[in-house]
Amino acid sequence: MAVSNMVFSDVESFLDTHPELFEDYLNRKGKHSMVEKWLKNHQASKTPTTSPAEPEKANTCKDSWASCKGDGLQRRASQKELRKTFARSKALNANRTYDEHVNSRAQEPLTSMRRRALLRKASSLPPTTAHILSALLESRVNIPQYPSTAVDFKYYLKEHNEREFFLELVKDISNDLDLTSLSYKILVFVCIMVDADRCSLFLVEGAANKKTLVSKFFDVHAGITILPSLRNSDEVQVPWGKGIIGYVAEHGETVNIPDAYQDRRFSDEIDKMTGYKTKSLLCMPIHNSDGEIIGVAQAINKSPGGALFTEDDEKVLQMYLPFCGIAISNAQLFAASRKEYDRSRSLLEVVNDLFEEQTDLEKIVRKIMHRAQTLLKCERCSVQLLEDIESPVVKFTKSFELLSPKCSADIESSFKDSMEKSSYSDWLINNSIAELVASTGLPVNISDAYQDPRFDAEADQFSGFHIRSVLCVPIWNSNHQIIGVAQVLNRLDGKPFDDADQRLFEAFVIFCGLGINNTIMYDQVKKSWAKQSVALDVLSYHATCSKTEVDKFKAANIPLVCELGIGKLSFDDFSLDVDAMITAALRMFMELGMVQKFKIDYETLCRWLLTVRKNYRMVLYHNWRHAFNVCQCMFSMLTTAGFQETLTEVEILALIVGCVCHDLDHRGTNNAFQAKTGSALSLLYGTSATLEHHHFNHAVMILQSEGHNIFSNLSSREYSDLMQLLKQSILATDLTLYFENRNTFFELVNKGEYNWNVKAHRDMCRSMLMTACDLGAVTKPWEISRKVAELVTSEFFEQGDRERSELKLTPSAIFDRNRKDELPGLQLEWIDGICAPLYETLVKLNPKLQPMLDMIQANRVKWEELNKERQLSQSSSPPSSHCSGDAPESKDCTVTSGSNNTPCCGGGADGDPPKPAS
């Protein structure tokens, strides 16, 4: 059709019925400016109604080196969409699955199954940890995308403006950091520059003594406008120094051959491989900025057919290839940095795995093997664990192996069948390479297995799996002990494992060793916990009272208070036997109205008292009798002195229960001894009120035992308040706490400022009452008080004997059996420095307690008489006592507890200062 006769409407109608022709024309002849105009005209109408499929269509333009972006970086119109995309990228990065196709799958739409898998994986990590790891794993560096002009436009510039043409080609490659697309661009541009029919680019790979020339794009011609896929393409490798390409790379010379087949250096192997006949050939080296040869560019068969490459072609390439060398070096550096990032990311994902799974050895080893396969891109991976890490004989007890999905006919089975069940696993357990690594602790990297004498070729043939290369490294635990070996076989690309692979695998195995070691330790802890649980169950059974005992006291008649004599302040601590003390304790609970008020089950109360009695050890003083006597003292003070009307019922219950439990499981030694010996109690509770905390926790343990909770019918509020008061009551028996509070309490009472309505004042008063009851033996008649003092002293002597024999220490006077004659003088200091001030203050608060103070003064007279008799008997010899007169806190008779110095003869039940008469 003539141009003058063409009608635009006819052309438009024709193109409407043949859209494929228009698309073909646009692909071949379309200009970048046309696309920009089209996008600009249609952007306003398409932005609000963007369909979900359009972002995917937009992404397809990235498959071509000629980017479809008009103005570089594009911004989304919606901030909400931006946040959603950011969150989705974090989820994908933090919770990647373990298959090797994760990069391609990340660009696919998430199916509901994959979403559920990602959610399950995300939920297994704490949100904070997952967020931190995802932030670490997310790449902050992306390959920059710049618009590239169409090939036709480059031909146009070549014909009309060579300077702009050359600058355009340089600018195009300088903006590309993707080595694949950059290599393709270089080939296309070389074809355009020298009018070559085809071009090839070979890049140098390998170490200095093992260099090869590798081409991923071979025989590319300028007519191709879409970047070919590398997924199914094979590399072309040329040995160093072989053929014209190898010659140019080795000598760095330009080769321009009019007839390739007439040159002896030419090898026709590639022509035979490709089916394309080479005629004229121009081959030139590519240098980096340091002058090193990093590649070779080859132009074949100048167009039109039969033409030869000229000197002008050589000069043009000599000017252009240095820019290509710089661009290739930059792209290689960027690729290396991305590779290191991917490897670091994989190591962080290993840490993620270790955080997620530390309870099952099989699961964590399977994850490790999947990670190793993905990381090193190998055909097989195995992990073998030693039977005994202490034994000099190497013997593997467990072997795990995994086949890559690319080498397996059934991908699904490769994820499941990874445990000890194949002949290949048997070969692993017996192979000498793993044994060598386990015994020496040195990695083994074999590039050609059949050429290495350490490799067992017969076993390889028997297994049916051909092994080419082996990388085996030891697995260490946190104590730098070898616990196994990890082994990978055959890189998927057919190359041997290089030094970078070995370094990466060794770093990877460090984390794997920690994970495996933690899992093994967790298993050991579970077994230890199970043993402890069984032991506690046995001890709990034997530490609780029998049903026969409970039934006996449940059916017994309980004597009255007057019959038992427990209402007197001067009660005889030794008047009741062990069973009578149980009945007396039951009477106290009933007399105070605790059973009725708090609906305490009577059988539970009997069982609880009997179990408490059974949990006091058979020591000389701090035993069940002492606990009962403290409880009786509190009962008589509550009823006789009228504190029952002042304190609340919950406070009274806490005080009574606290007295009964205040020395549970006492070992006959004080807090200072626990700290000196570094006992388990001091490690568990620390060095402050060590035993008091243990007494309280033991009381709680009994209450929590089945059938022992006497507080079960209390309301939640009453129960919470009661447990706080109980803890406060038991901890108050530590004399260190008494010394911290007594000056404030004494001052309040002496100045008449004590107020029962102030909570802090009530707390101090209850603590002082607990201390007064704990030291109550000093207020009993002389014979009772002296007998108690002798029991306390005997217990202290046993501790002193242990200090001398076990700790090689000289005990202080009150603990020294060789200085027992000093007891009267120490007792006087004890009364004057600790006991008398407390009871004098309590009498001021409640005058009904005056009999207790009177008895203290009477007992002091007796101790003073004994002390004078001792002094008279020793008047002819130097005094053996280190105490200085009656000073309550003399330097020679003090021991330190924290920041408090207290008389060595006047300590609490468990505190550093002993208490002979408490």
PDB file of C-alpha atoms in Angstrom, residues 285-295 321-330 332-333:
ATOM      1  CA  PRO A 285      41.672  -9.229  27.386  1.00  0.00           C
ATOM      2  CA  ILE A 286      39.731  -7.292  29.998  1.00  0.00           C
ATOM      3  CA  HIS A 287      41.767  -5.729  32.825  1.00  0.00           C
ATOM      4  CA  ASN A 288      40.666  -4.430  36.193  1.00  0.00           C
ATOM      5  CA  SER A 289      41.913  -1.198  37.744  1.00  0.00           C
ATOM      6  CA  ASP A 290      45.041  -2.996  39.023  1.00  0.00           C
ATOM      7  CA  GLY A 291      45.971  -4.244  35.557  1.00  0.00           C
ATOM      8  CA  GLU A 292      45.065  -7.864  36.282  1.00  0.00           C
ATOM      9  CA  ILE A 293      43.280  -9.856  33.589  1.00  0.00           C
ATOM     10  CA  ILE A 294      39.787 -10.689  34.845  1.00  0.00           C
ATOM     11  CA  GLY A 295      38.183 -11.770  31.570  1.00  0.00           C
ATOM     12  CA  LEU A 321      36.876  -2.712  27.645  1.00  0.00           C
ATOM     13  CA  PRO A 322      38.666  -0.876  30.513  1.00  0.00           C
ATOM     14  CA  PHE A 323      35.285   0.531  31.498  1.00  0.00           C
ATOM     15  CA  CYS A 324      33.911  -2.992  31.264  1.00  0.00           C
ATOM     16  CA  GLY A 325      36.712  -4.200  33.524  1.00  0.00           C
ATOM     17  CA  ILE A 326      35.825  -1.614  36.170  1.00  0.00           C
ATOM     18  CA  ALA A 327      32.128  -2.483  35.925  1.00  0.00           C
ATOM     19  CA  ILE A 328      32.837  -6.228  36.154  1.00  0.00           C
ATOM     20  CA  SER A 329      35.095  -5.689  39.203  1.00  0.00           C
ATOM     21  CA  ASN A 330      32.393  -3.638  40.913  1.00  0.00           C
ATOM     22  CA  GLN A 332      32.023  -9.045  41.410  1.00  0.00           C
ATOM     23  CA  LEU A 333      32.670  -7.120  44.620  1.00  0.00           C
TER      24      LEU A 333
END
